[in-house]
Amino acid sequence: MKIAILSRNKKLYSTRRLVEACEMRGHEPMVVDVLHSYMNIASSKPEVHVKGESLPVFDAIIPRIGASVTFYGTAVLRQFEMMGSFPLNESVAISRSRDKLRSLQLLSRRGVGMPNTGFAHDPDDIQDLIKMAGGTPLVIKLLEGTQGIGVVLAETKKAAESVIEAFMGLKANIMVQEYIKEAGGADIRCFVVGDKVVAAIKRQAQPGEFRSNLHRGGAASLIRITPTERATAVKAAKIMGLNVAGVDLLRSERGPLVMEVNSSPGLEGIETATGKDVARMIVEFIEKNAKPHRTRTRGRG
Ligand code: ADP
């Protein structure tokens, strides 16, 4: 099969591993930089061009679209969908998962467990917002933050008020969330492919830190997850419409709580900690499922 990997950088671990896995299984991979691609929207025969050349019609597309290029990246992916290529994750599902508020609203509507969460932009009653998340201690997050930056633990009401006021001053969208103390500074990343969790790791924060992000010095290790955790991760990915997803869970007294569903989960941490060939599993999923024009929306969403 002709498979395009949408990625800005051929040298990234995940991109390299996906190229390798495609080649190992006898496919023809091509790395396409979305920001250098351009396309004709008006034509009845949609095309994508790079450096003056028209790209072939790929059998499948593996989107690895970074958060900062979501808007243009999903437009390029949508163009490939209109050309009939099978997207590993659909453009609509990626856009949906990139919007944290929309994602949590969708998950909560379907009864998926999550920490009590309030969203706000310019709340005129901060006390009430704090109450909404169940009082202090609580976690305040900038909606646009990644890698744990902009995630603050406020232990007292006074601290919570000042952090919320500071974020309000920045005119940022914020999330105010119940602090899951019993998670003990750890979260679980479940790597979902199709209807299975194919690998799972626990990320443990450094002593004295509650954020377990690897970028914040967290350590990853192999973990056995429970059937409920497995089912929760698969359900969350399905609700988002993602075939491949990294579902982040917190272990709480009331069961697994979903924090985030990531549509371009990295392979390095999970493959290194588990020794599993996740890239191969992704390519095998494509082999089983790629059919021309097999999207739910055909680029219409
Ligand atoms: P980012 O998307 O920037 O990584 P997260 O929302 O994943 O931000 O938060 C970063 C880390 O902080 C998580 O991996 C988790 O370890 C910890 N954390 C986040 N929210 C909570 C919470 N409500 N209760 C306990 N720990 C949390």
XYZ file of C-alpha atoms and ligand atoms in Angstrom:
328
model
C 0.000 0.000 0.000
C 1.014 3.609 -0.522
C 0.941 5.198 2.930
C 1.529 8.878 3.719
C 2.726 9.885 7.156
C 1.799 13.493 7.820
C 4.640 14.784 9.934
C 6.739 17.928 10.086
C 9.968 16.078 10.797
C 11.269 12.775 9.415
C 13.725 12.455 12.266
C 11.164 12.291 15.088
C 11.099 8.907 16.819
C 7.409 8.225 16.071
C 7.764 9.179 12.412
C 10.869 7.030 11.966
C 9.223 4.040 13.626
C 6.115 4.322 11.470
C 8.228 4.536 8.291
C 10.172 1.462 9.444
C 7.030 -0.505 10.272
C 5.486 0.317 6.861
C 8.653 -0.834 5.077
C 8.941 -4.006 7.178
C 5.426 -4.967 6.103
C 6.105 -4.296 2.429
C 4.370 -0.928 2.033
C 5.578 2.290 0.432
C 5.667 5.039 3.057
C 6.142 8.713 2.269
C 6.563 11.446 4.874
C 4.562 14.541 3.924
C 5.113 17.880 5.651
C 1.630 19.379 5.885
C 2.815 22.952 6.137
C 4.618 22.650 2.789
C 1.634 20.999 1.106
C -0.852 23.073 -0.845
C -4.087 22.082 -2.455
C -6.791 22.968 -4.931
C -10.134 23.266 -3.262
C -12.306 24.313 -6.184
C -11.428 21.515 -8.586
C -13.656 18.495 -9.080
C -10.490 16.406 -8.840
C -8.964 17.245 -5.456
C -5.175 17.153 -5.304
C -2.384 17.870 -2.864
C 0.887 19.295 -4.164
C 4.376 19.527 -2.685
C 7.233 21.365 -4.476
C 5.318 21.603 -7.736
C 4.459 17.906 -7.842
C 1.042 16.345 -7.401
C 1.070 13.673 -4.670
C -0.312 10.235 -5.575
C -3.631 9.014 -4.196
C -2.505 7.218 -1.040
C -4.268 4.106 0.242
C -3.916 5.344 3.793
C -2.794 8.388 5.742
C -1.198 8.331 9.174
C -1.719 11.821 10.574
C 0.861 12.991 13.124
C -0.352 16.549 13.354
C 1.169 18.658 16.119
C -1.131 20.776 18.282
C 0.248 24.014 16.831
C -0.672 23.046 13.245
C -4.081 21.491 13.929
C -6.020 23.937 11.764
C -4.012 23.615 8.549
C -2.988 20.008 9.207
C -6.584 18.799 9.486
C -7.456 20.718 6.297
C -4.747 18.824 4.387
C -5.938 15.546 5.908
C -9.518 16.389 4.872
C -8.299 16.891 1.314
C -6.775 13.399 1.332
C -10.084 12.065 2.697
C -11.872 13.714 -0.236
C -9.418 11.937 -2.552
C -10.540 8.623 -1.017
C -7.528 7.817 1.176
C -8.225 5.989 4.433
C -7.265 8.177 7.405
C -5.943 6.319 10.450
C -7.669 9.048 12.454
C -10.253 11.190 10.719
C -9.797 14.950 10.445
C -13.061 15.625 12.290
C -12.052 13.347 15.162
C -8.665 15.068 15.453
C -10.235 18.541 15.569
C -12.725 17.300 18.150
C -10.022 15.835 20.396
C -7.929 19.004 20.212
C -10.719 20.960 21.869
C -10.494 20.001 25.557
C -13.842 21.501 26.492
C -15.652 19.789 23.622
C -13.916 16.479 24.406
C -14.866 16.482 28.079
C -18.433 17.480 27.233
C -18.719 14.552 24.806
C -17.202 12.095 27.277
C -19.370 13.232 30.170
C -22.520 12.988 28.047
C -21.708 9.313 27.514
C -21.068 8.631 31.184
C -17.266 8.323 31.084
C -15.728 9.053 34.496
C -13.675 12.230 34.790
C -12.572 14.567 37.549
C -15.228 17.160 38.465
C -14.391 20.017 36.168
C -15.446 23.628 35.712
C -14.628 25.665 32.612
C -14.453 29.426 32.572
C -13.186 32.403 30.658
C -13.961 35.458 32.743
C -15.941 34.143 35.710
C -17.839 36.820 37.589
C -18.055 34.601 40.653
C -14.755 32.892 41.385
C -16.020 31.473 44.694
C -18.829 29.702 42.877
C -16.415 28.329 40.250
C -14.218 26.896 43.018
C -17.302 25.359 44.639
C -18.279 23.840 41.277
C -15.038 21.828 41.184
C -15.656 20.626 44.750
C -13.551 23.177 46.657
C -9.829 23.108 47.374
C -7.351 21.562 46.866
C -7.914 21.871 43.150
C -6.039 21.862 39.890
C -6.230 24.876 37.610
C -5.265 24.387 33.969
C -4.766 26.663 31.038
C -6.771 25.179 28.182
C -3.991 25.821 25.711
C -1.235 24.296 27.865
C 0.714 21.130 27.008
C 3.362 19.038 28.714
C 2.165 20.106 32.130
C 2.916 23.795 31.595
C 0.023 25.889 32.856
C -1.177 23.179 35.282
C -1.206 24.439 38.860
C -2.197 22.778 42.130
C -3.897 25.259 44.445
C -4.063 23.864 47.968
C -6.040 26.663 49.594
C -8.967 28.832 48.584
C -6.785 31.937 48.710
C -4.207 30.364 46.361
C -6.954 29.173 44.006
C -8.482 32.650 43.859
C -5.183 34.331 43.031
C -4.256 31.818 40.336
C -7.701 32.093 38.727
C -7.450 35.887 38.840
C -3.963 35.773 37.276
C -5.135 33.515 34.449
C -8.180 35.752 33.950
C -5.815 38.679 33.544
C -4.196 36.811 30.670
C -7.636 36.463 29.034
C -7.110 32.711 28.860
C -9.660 29.912 28.928
C -9.232 27.887 32.074
C -10.299 24.609 33.559
C -10.774 24.207 37.305
C -10.613 20.591 38.319
C -11.005 18.420 41.377
C -7.566 17.280 42.583
C -7.323 13.484 42.564
C -4.966 13.081 45.517
C -5.147 9.302 45.652
C -3.616 9.104 42.150
C -0.374 9.793 44.042
C 1.270 11.850 41.311
C 0.802 9.095 38.752
C -1.272 8.754 35.634
C -1.775 5.929 33.168
C -1.331 6.284 29.426
C -3.359 3.671 27.559
C -2.414 3.297 23.914
C -5.549 2.336 22.011
C -5.485 0.802 18.515
C -8.928 -0.104 17.161
C -10.900 -1.627 20.011
C -7.917 -2.697 22.120
C -5.477 -1.191 24.561
C -2.268 -2.530 22.986
C 0.128 -1.073 25.566
C -0.100 0.840 28.834
C 2.405 2.695 30.961
C 2.319 4.390 34.295
C 3.949 7.790 34.533
C 5.057 8.689 38.030
C 5.890 12.254 39.004
C 9.110 13.092 40.795
C 8.840 13.331 44.589
C 7.182 16.599 45.593
C 5.593 17.065 42.144
C 2.036 16.074 41.186
C 2.464 16.355 37.411
C 3.675 13.093 35.927
C 4.589 14.437 32.455
C 7.835 12.935 31.190
C 8.855 16.484 30.222
C 8.515 17.412 33.896
C 10.846 14.624 34.999
C 8.189 11.903 35.373
C 9.312 8.288 35.017
C 7.526 5.746 32.806
C 7.096 2.091 33.685
C 5.121 -0.884 32.469
C 1.795 -1.413 34.223
C -1.006 -3.972 34.224
C -4.318 -2.251 33.882
C -7.683 -3.503 35.140
C -10.532 -4.578 32.836
C -12.445 -1.421 33.839
C -9.499 0.781 32.912
C -9.185 -1.057 29.603
C -12.891 -0.637 28.853
C -12.838 3.044 29.841
C -9.890 3.808 27.535
C -11.452 2.011 24.568
C -14.806 3.698 25.153
C -13.207 7.153 25.374
C -11.358 6.647 22.078
C -14.534 5.394 20.423
C -16.605 8.374 21.617
C -13.991 10.709 20.149
C -14.108 8.747 16.881
C -10.383 7.931 17.057
C -8.975 4.595 15.837
C -5.649 5.326 17.481
C -5.495 7.300 20.700
C -3.501 7.852 23.850
C -5.998 7.931 26.693
C -4.695 9.387 29.963
C -6.356 8.082 33.109
C -6.098 8.877 36.800
C -6.718 6.070 39.307
C -9.262 7.340 41.800
C -11.354 5.895 44.619
C -14.343 5.931 42.283
C -12.559 4.155 39.428
C -10.629 5.341 36.376
C -11.088 8.994 35.453
C -10.254 10.218 31.963
C -8.095 13.334 31.823
C -7.364 13.580 28.148
C -7.661 11.738 24.837
C -4.694 12.392 22.561
C -5.055 11.851 18.812
C -1.302 11.760 18.005
C 0.134 9.795 20.910
C 3.928 9.525 20.864
C 5.530 6.120 20.409
C 8.870 6.608 22.113
C 7.819 6.491 25.771
C 5.384 3.627 25.312
C 7.606 1.456 23.088
C 10.663 1.968 25.284
C 8.862 1.184 28.541
C 6.877 -1.806 27.254
C 9.224 -3.216 24.597
C 6.175 -3.558 22.319
C 6.186 -2.879 18.599
C 3.279 -0.435 18.633
C 4.216 0.976 15.201
C 3.694 -2.479 13.677
C 0.293 -2.809 15.355
C -0.751 0.515 13.835
C 0.298 -0.603 10.361
C -1.511 -3.930 10.829
C -4.658 -2.034 11.799
C -4.390 -0.081 8.538
C -3.942 -3.307 6.554
C -7.180 -4.667 8.018
C -9.243 -1.520 7.758
C -8.072 0.656 4.867
C -10.667 0.781 2.102
C -11.088 3.683 -0.329
C -13.532 6.326 0.902
C -13.930 4.564 4.233
C -14.552 7.552 6.438
C -17.590 8.432 8.444
C -17.742 11.937 7.077
C -15.815 11.815 3.755
C -14.259 15.109 4.635
C -17.680 16.679 5.022
C -17.612 17.330 8.763
P -0.961 18.525 29.951
O -2.020 18.264 28.904
O -0.316 19.856 29.874
O -0.008 17.366 30.098
P -2.539 17.462 32.074
O -3.932 17.885 32.237
O -2.276 16.120 31.448
O -1.736 18.594 31.320
O -1.839 17.492 33.511
C -0.467 17.224 33.711
C -0.273 16.200 34.824
O -0.782 16.695 36.057
C -1.025 14.901 34.594
O -0.255 14.003 33.808
C -1.285 14.385 35.987
O -0.161 13.665 36.469
C -1.428 15.656 36.800
N -2.860 16.029 36.952
C -3.607 16.701 36.056
N -4.870 16.880 36.494
C -4.940 16.301 37.695
C -5.998 16.150 38.650
N -7.214 16.648 38.432
N -5.711 15.483 39.800
C -4.467 14.972 40.015
N -3.438 15.092 39.172
C -3.663 15.744 38.000
